[in-house]
Amino acid sequence: MCQMPCQFSWPYTHYFTQTKNKEKILNKLIVFTGGPGAGKTSVIEQLKTQGFICAPETGRHVIQTQVANHGSALPWNNKQAFRDEMTKEEVGNYRAFNVHQAEVFFDRSIVDVYGYSKLEQLPISDELITHCQTLRYHSQVFIFPPWASIFSNDEERKQDFSEAVATYQQMVDAYHKFGYQLIEVPKMSVEDRVAFILDSVIE
Protein backbone atom coordinates (compact mmCIF):
# COMPACT_ATOMS: atom_id res chain seq x y z
CA MET A 1 0.00 0.00 0.00
CA CYS A 2 1.15 3.50 -0.76
CA GLN A 3 2.47 5.15 2.38
CA MET A 4 2.50 8.86 3.17
CA PRO A 5 3.68 11.07 1.71
CA CYS A 6 1.94 9.96 -1.49
CA GLN A 7 0.92 12.34 -4.24
CA PHE A 8 -0.53 11.75 -7.67
CA SER A 9 -2.45 13.69 -10.26
CA TRP A 10 -5.13 12.75 -12.73
CA PRO A 11 -6.08 14.54 -15.90
CA TYR A 12 -9.38 16.36 -15.47
CA THR A 13 -11.11 14.18 -18.05
CA HIS A 14 -10.38 10.50 -17.54
CA TYR A 15 -11.65 7.90 -19.99
CA PHE A 16 -11.39 4.14 -20.21
CA THR A 17 -12.29 2.61 -23.57
CA GLN A 18 -14.80 -0.19 -23.61
CA THR A 19 -13.38 -3.69 -23.86
CA LYS A 20 -14.87 -7.14 -23.74
CA ASN A 21 -14.28 -7.42 -20.01
CA LYS A 22 -14.85 -3.86 -18.77
CA GLU A 23 -17.75 -1.46 -18.86
CA LYS A 24 -17.03 1.93 -20.35
CA ILE A 25 -16.09 4.51 -17.72
CA LEU A 26 -16.93 8.05 -18.79
CA ASN A 27 -15.58 9.93 -15.80
CA LYS A 28 -13.64 9.73 -12.57
CA LEU A 29 -15.36 7.36 -10.17
CA ILE A 30 -13.44 7.95 -6.95
CA VAL A 31 -13.85 5.44 -4.12
CA PHE A 32 -13.41 5.84 -0.36
CA THR A 33 -12.93 2.62 1.59
CA GLY A 34 -11.71 1.37 4.96
CA GLY A 35 -13.24 0.07 8.16
CA PRO A 36 -16.36 1.52 9.76
CA GLY A 37 -16.01 4.65 11.86
CA ALA A 38 -12.89 5.92 10.10
CA GLY A 39 -14.37 9.20 8.85
CA LYS A 40 -15.36 8.38 5.26
CA THR A 41 -18.94 9.55 5.53
CA SER A 42 -17.95 12.83 7.21
CA VAL A 43 -15.70 13.60 4.26
CA ILE A 44 -18.48 12.66 1.83
CA GLU A 45 -20.88 15.03 3.60
CA GLN A 46 -18.33 17.85 3.43
CA LEU A 47 -17.79 17.21 -0.28
CA LYS A 48 -21.55 17.43 -0.82
CA THR A 49 -21.62 20.89 0.75
CA GLN A 50 -18.99 21.94 -1.80
CA GLY A 51 -21.19 20.81 -4.67
CA PHE A 52 -19.51 17.52 -5.54
CA ILE A 53 -21.50 14.51 -6.74
CA CYS A 54 -21.46 11.74 -4.13
CA ALA A 55 -22.88 8.22 -4.15
CA PRO A 56 -24.32 7.08 -0.81
CA GLU A 57 -23.04 4.20 1.30
CA THR A 58 -25.16 1.21 0.33
CA GLY A 59 -24.71 -0.64 3.62
CA ARG A 60 -26.46 2.03 5.65
CA HIS A 61 -29.15 2.46 3.01
CA VAL A 62 -29.88 -1.28 3.01
CA ILE A 63 -30.10 -1.30 6.82
CA GLN A 64 -32.40 1.73 6.89
CA THR A 65 -34.65 0.24 4.20
CA GLN A 66 -34.81 -3.18 5.85
CA VAL A 67 -35.61 -1.70 9.27
CA ALA A 68 -38.30 0.57 7.81
CA ASN A 69 -39.89 -2.35 5.96
CA HIS A 70 -39.42 -4.89 8.79
CA GLY A 71 -37.10 -6.89 6.55
CA SER A 72 -34.58 -9.50 7.64
CA ALA A 73 -31.64 -8.68 5.33
CA LEU A 74 -29.66 -7.12 8.17
CA PRO A 75 -26.05 -7.79 9.16
CA TRP A 76 -27.11 -8.94 12.64
CA ASN A 77 -29.88 -11.21 11.30
CA ASN A 78 -28.88 -12.59 7.90
CA LYS A 79 -25.44 -11.57 6.69
CA GLN A 80 -25.73 -13.30 3.34
CA ALA A 81 -29.06 -11.64 2.50
CA PHE A 82 -27.61 -8.30 3.63
CA ARG A 83 -24.58 -8.86 1.37
CA ASP A 84 -26.84 -9.73 -1.57
CA GLU A 85 -28.87 -6.54 -1.10
CA MET A 86 -25.66 -4.49 -0.98
CA THR A 87 -24.51 -6.14 -4.20
CA LYS A 88 -27.70 -5.10 -5.99
CA GLU A 89 -27.43 -1.53 -4.73
CA GLU A 90 -23.72 -1.19 -5.55
CA VAL A 91 -24.33 -2.34 -9.13
CA GLY A 92 -27.25 0.07 -9.39
CA ASN A 93 -25.21 2.94 -7.94
CA TYR A 94 -22.34 2.30 -10.33
CA ARG A 95 -24.57 2.40 -13.38
CA ALA A 96 -26.60 5.37 -12.14
CA PHE A 97 -23.56 7.53 -11.40
CA ASN A 98 -21.39 6.45 -14.34
CA VAL A 99 -22.99 9.10 -16.55
CA HIS A 100 -21.51 12.32 -15.20
CA GLN A 101 -18.73 14.35 -16.79
CA ALA A 102 -17.13 15.22 -13.46
CA GLU A 103 -15.76 13.48 -10.37
CA VAL A 104 -18.15 11.20 -8.49
CA PHE A 105 -17.15 10.21 -4.95
CA PHE A 106 -18.32 6.78 -3.76
CA ASP A 107 -18.71 5.86 -0.08
CA ARG A 108 -17.50 2.28 -0.73
CA SER A 109 -17.91 0.22 -3.90
CA ILE A 110 -18.70 -3.27 -5.16
CA VAL A 111 -15.19 -4.32 -4.05
CA ASP A 112 -16.21 -3.60 -0.44
CA VAL A 113 -18.99 -6.16 -0.85
CA TYR A 114 -16.36 -8.73 -1.79
CA GLY A 115 -14.27 -7.68 1.23
CA TYR A 116 -17.29 -7.98 3.51
CA SER A 117 -17.96 -11.47 2.14
CA LYS A 118 -14.39 -12.52 2.97
CA LEU A 119 -14.60 -10.94 6.42
CA GLU A 120 -17.80 -12.81 7.26
CA GLN A 121 -16.71 -16.01 5.47
CA LEU A 122 -19.73 -15.90 3.15
CA PRO A 123 -19.86 -17.87 -0.10
CA ILE A 124 -18.73 -15.71 -3.01
CA SER A 125 -20.46 -16.14 -6.34
CA ASP A 126 -18.84 -15.92 -9.75
CA GLU A 127 -21.27 -13.07 -10.42
CA LEU A 128 -19.85 -10.97 -7.58
CA ILE A 129 -16.29 -11.60 -8.77
CA THR A 130 -17.32 -10.62 -12.31
CA HIS A 131 -18.86 -7.39 -11.01
CA CYS A 132 -15.59 -6.57 -9.23
CA GLN A 133 -13.63 -7.25 -12.41
CA THR A 134 -15.89 -5.35 -14.82
CA LEU A 135 -17.40 -2.45 -12.85
CA ARG A 136 -14.19 -0.48 -12.72
CA TYR A 137 -13.58 2.66 -10.70
CA HIS A 138 -10.53 4.88 -10.84
CA SER A 139 -7.44 2.76 -10.26
CA GLN A 140 -6.38 4.85 -7.25
CA VAL A 141 -8.65 4.43 -4.22
CA PHE A 142 -8.60 6.46 -0.99
CA ILE A 143 -8.45 4.25 2.11
CA PHE A 144 -9.26 5.58 5.59
CA PRO A 145 -7.22 3.82 8.31
CA PRO A 146 -8.71 2.75 11.66
CA TRP A 147 -8.77 5.69 14.07
CA ALA A 148 -9.73 4.83 17.65
CA SER A 149 -10.21 8.41 18.83
CA ILE A 150 -13.02 9.12 16.36
CA PHE A 151 -14.54 5.63 16.24
CA SER A 152 -18.07 5.21 17.53
CA ASN A 153 -20.93 2.82 16.85
CA ASP A 154 -24.67 3.37 16.63
CA GLU A 155 -27.92 1.56 15.84
CA GLU A 156 -26.75 0.87 12.29
CA ARG A 157 -23.02 0.45 12.96
CA LYS A 158 -22.82 -2.20 15.67
CA GLN A 159 -19.20 -3.31 15.13
CA ASP A 160 -16.57 -2.69 17.78
CA PHE A 161 -13.15 -1.23 17.04
CA SER A 162 -11.45 -4.61 16.64
CA GLU A 163 -13.98 -5.48 13.94
CA ALA A 164 -13.29 -2.13 12.30
CA VAL A 165 -9.58 -2.99 12.14
CA ALA A 166 -10.34 -6.42 10.68
CA THR A 167 -12.63 -4.83 8.09
CA TYR A 168 -9.90 -2.38 7.12
CA GLN A 169 -7.45 -5.22 6.48
CA GLN A 170 -9.97 -7.12 4.39
CA MET A 171 -10.53 -4.01 2.27
CA VAL A 172 -6.79 -3.64 1.74
CA ASP A 173 -6.63 -7.23 0.54
CA ALA A 174 -9.76 -6.94 -1.63
CA TYR A 175 -8.71 -3.79 -3.46
CA HIS A 176 -5.24 -5.15 -4.08
CA LYS A 177 -6.76 -8.38 -5.40
CA PHE A 178 -8.69 -6.46 -8.03
CA GLY A 179 -5.75 -4.32 -9.08
CA TYR A 180 -6.35 -1.00 -7.32
CA GLN A 181 -3.71 1.24 -5.77
CA LEU A 182 -4.55 2.41 -2.25
CA ILE A 183 -3.85 5.96 -1.09
CA GLU A 184 -4.02 6.33 2.69
CA VAL A 185 -5.91 9.39 3.93
CA PRO A 186 -4.05 11.02 6.85
CA LYS A 187 -5.61 11.28 10.30
CA MET A 188 -6.53 14.96 10.46
CA SER A 189 -9.58 17.22 10.47
CA VAL A 190 -12.43 16.66 8.02
CA GLU A 191 -11.56 19.92 6.28
CA ASP A 192 -7.91 18.93 5.92
CA ARG A 193 -8.84 15.48 4.67
CA VAL A 194 -11.09 17.05 2.04
CA ALA A 195 -8.27 19.38 1.01
CA PHE A 196 -5.85 16.44 0.77
CA ILE A 197 -8.24 14.52 -1.45
CA LEU A 198 -9.11 17.46 -3.69
CA ASP A 199 -5.45 18.40 -4.07
CA SER A 200 -4.87 14.85 -5.24
CA VAL A 201 -7.73 14.54 -7.72
CA ILE A 202 -7.93 18.02 -9.27
CA GLU A 203 -5.01 19.61 -11.07
XYZ file of C-alpha atoms in Angstrom:
203
model
C 0.000 0.000 0.000
C 1.147 3.495 -0.761
C 2.473 5.154 2.384
C 2.499 8.861 3.173
C 3.684 11.072 1.707
C 1.942 9.962 -1.491
C 0.918 12.341 -4.238
C -0.534 11.754 -7.666
C -2.446 13.691 -10.263
C -5.131 12.748 -12.726
C -6.076 14.539 -15.903
C -9.381 16.362 -15.465
C -11.111 14.175 -18.047
C -10.376 10.500 -17.540
C -11.648 7.899 -19.988
C -11.392 4.136 -20.209
C -12.289 2.605 -23.568
C -14.804 -0.187 -23.614
C -13.380 -3.688 -23.857
C -14.873 -7.143 -23.742
C -14.277 -7.415 -20.011
C -14.852 -3.863 -18.771
C -17.747 -1.462 -18.860
C -17.035 1.934 -20.349
C -16.093 4.513 -17.720
C -16.926 8.049 -18.790
C -15.579 9.926 -15.801
C -13.636 9.729 -12.572
C -15.362 7.359 -10.171
C -13.443 7.955 -6.946
C -13.851 5.443 -4.121
C -13.412 5.845 -0.364
C -12.930 2.620 1.589
C -11.706 1.370 4.959
C -13.236 0.066 8.156
C -16.362 1.523 9.764
C -16.009 4.654 11.862
C -12.885 5.925 10.103
C -14.373 9.196 8.846
C -15.362 8.377 5.262
C -18.938 9.554 5.526
C -17.953 12.826 7.215
C -15.699 13.596 4.263
C -18.475 12.656 1.825
C -20.878 15.031 3.601
C -18.327 17.850 3.432
C -17.790 17.211 -0.281
C -21.552 17.431 -0.820
C -21.616 20.893 0.749
C -18.994 21.942 -1.798
C -21.189 20.813 -4.670
C -19.510 17.518 -5.545
C -21.499 14.511 -6.738
C -21.458 11.740 -4.126
C -22.878 8.223 -4.153
C -24.322 7.084 -0.805
C -23.039 4.198 1.297
C -25.156 1.212 0.334
C -24.708 -0.642 3.624
C -26.462 2.034 5.655
C -29.149 2.455 3.009
C -29.879 -1.279 3.015
C -30.096 -1.301 6.823
C -32.402 1.731 6.886
C -34.645 0.241 4.196
C -34.813 -3.177 5.855
C -35.606 -1.705 9.275
C -38.298 0.568 7.812
C -39.890 -2.354 5.963
C -39.421 -4.888 8.786
C -37.098 -6.888 6.550
C -34.578 -9.504 7.645
C -31.638 -8.685 5.331
C -29.663 -7.119 8.168
C -26.047 -7.786 9.164
C -27.105 -8.940 12.636
C -29.884 -11.214 11.301
C -28.881 -12.587 7.901
C -25.437 -11.568 6.694
C -25.731 -13.297 3.339
C -29.055 -11.638 2.498
C -27.607 -8.301 3.627
C -24.579 -8.859 1.368
C -26.835 -9.728 -1.568
C -28.869 -6.537 -1.103
C -25.659 -4.495 -0.979
C -24.512 -6.141 -4.201
C -27.700 -5.100 -5.990
C -27.428 -1.534 -4.726
C -23.723 -1.188 -5.550
C -24.327 -2.345 -9.125
C -27.247 0.068 -9.391
C -25.208 2.944 -7.943
C -22.343 2.301 -10.330
C -24.569 2.397 -13.385
C -26.598 5.365 -12.143
C -23.564 7.535 -11.398
C -21.386 6.451 -14.336
C -22.992 9.095 -16.547
C -21.506 12.318 -15.199
C -18.731 14.351 -16.792
C -17.126 15.217 -13.458
C -15.764 13.485 -10.372
C -18.147 11.197 -8.494
C -17.153 10.213 -4.950
C -18.315 6.777 -3.756
C -18.714 5.865 -0.083
C -17.503 2.284 -0.729
C -17.911 0.216 -3.896
C -18.697 -3.274 -5.158
C -15.190 -4.323 -4.049
C -16.206 -3.598 -0.445
C -18.993 -6.156 -0.845
C -16.358 -8.730 -1.786
C -14.267 -7.681 1.230
C -17.290 -7.985 3.513
C -17.958 -11.467 2.143
C -14.390 -12.515 2.973
C -14.601 -10.935 6.421
C -17.797 -12.806 7.262
C -16.715 -16.013 5.466
C -19.728 -15.902 3.155
C -19.857 -17.874 -0.101
C -18.725 -15.707 -3.013
C -20.464 -16.143 -6.339
C -18.842 -15.925 -9.749
C -21.274 -13.073 -10.421
C -19.846 -10.969 -7.580
C -16.293 -11.595 -8.771
C -17.321 -10.624 -12.309
C -18.855 -7.393 -11.007
C -15.586 -6.575 -9.226
C -13.634 -7.246 -12.409
C -15.891 -5.345 -14.823
C -17.398 -2.453 -12.853
C -14.191 -0.478 -12.720
C -13.585 2.665 -10.704
C -10.526 4.875 -10.837
C -7.439 2.759 -10.259
C -6.383 4.847 -7.246
C -8.650 4.434 -4.218
C -8.604 6.455 -0.985
C -8.453 4.254 2.111
C -9.255 5.583 5.588
C -7.221 3.819 8.311
C -8.705 2.750 11.664
C -8.767 5.694 14.073
C -9.725 4.829 17.647
C -10.209 8.410 18.832
C -13.023 9.118 16.362
C -14.540 5.630 16.242
C -18.070 5.207 17.533
C -20.929 2.820 16.853
C -24.673 3.370 16.633
C -27.920 1.559 15.844
C -26.745 0.871 12.286
C -23.024 0.446 12.957
C -22.816 -2.200 15.666
C -19.201 -3.314 15.128
C -16.570 -2.691 17.784
C -13.153 -1.226 17.036
C -11.446 -4.606 16.642
C -13.978 -5.476 13.945
C -13.288 -2.127 12.299
C -9.581 -2.987 12.141
C -10.340 -6.423 10.683
C -12.633 -4.825 8.089
C -9.899 -2.385 7.125
C -7.448 -5.218 6.479
C -9.973 -7.125 4.389
C -10.531 -4.007 2.266
C -6.788 -3.641 1.738
C -6.632 -7.234 0.538
C -9.760 -6.944 -1.627
C -8.710 -3.791 -3.456
C -5.237 -5.153 -4.076
C -6.760 -8.379 -5.398
C -8.692 -6.455 -8.031
C -5.751 -4.318 -9.082
C -6.354 -1.004 -7.319
C -3.711 1.239 -5.770
C -4.553 2.415 -2.253
C -3.849 5.961 -1.094
C -4.020 6.331 2.687
C -5.913 9.389 3.934
C -4.047 11.018 6.849
C -5.612 11.283 10.297
C -6.527 14.964 10.461
C -9.585 17.216 10.472
C -12.428 16.657 8.023
C -11.557 19.915 6.284
C -7.907 18.934 5.925
C -8.841 15.479 4.669
C -11.092 17.048 2.039
C -8.272 19.380 1.007
C -5.850 16.443 0.770
C -8.244 14.519 -1.454
C -9.112 17.461 -3.693
C -5.450 18.403 -4.066
C -4.873 14.846 -5.239
C -7.726 14.536 -7.723
C -7.932 18.016 -9.274
C -5.006 19.606 -11.069
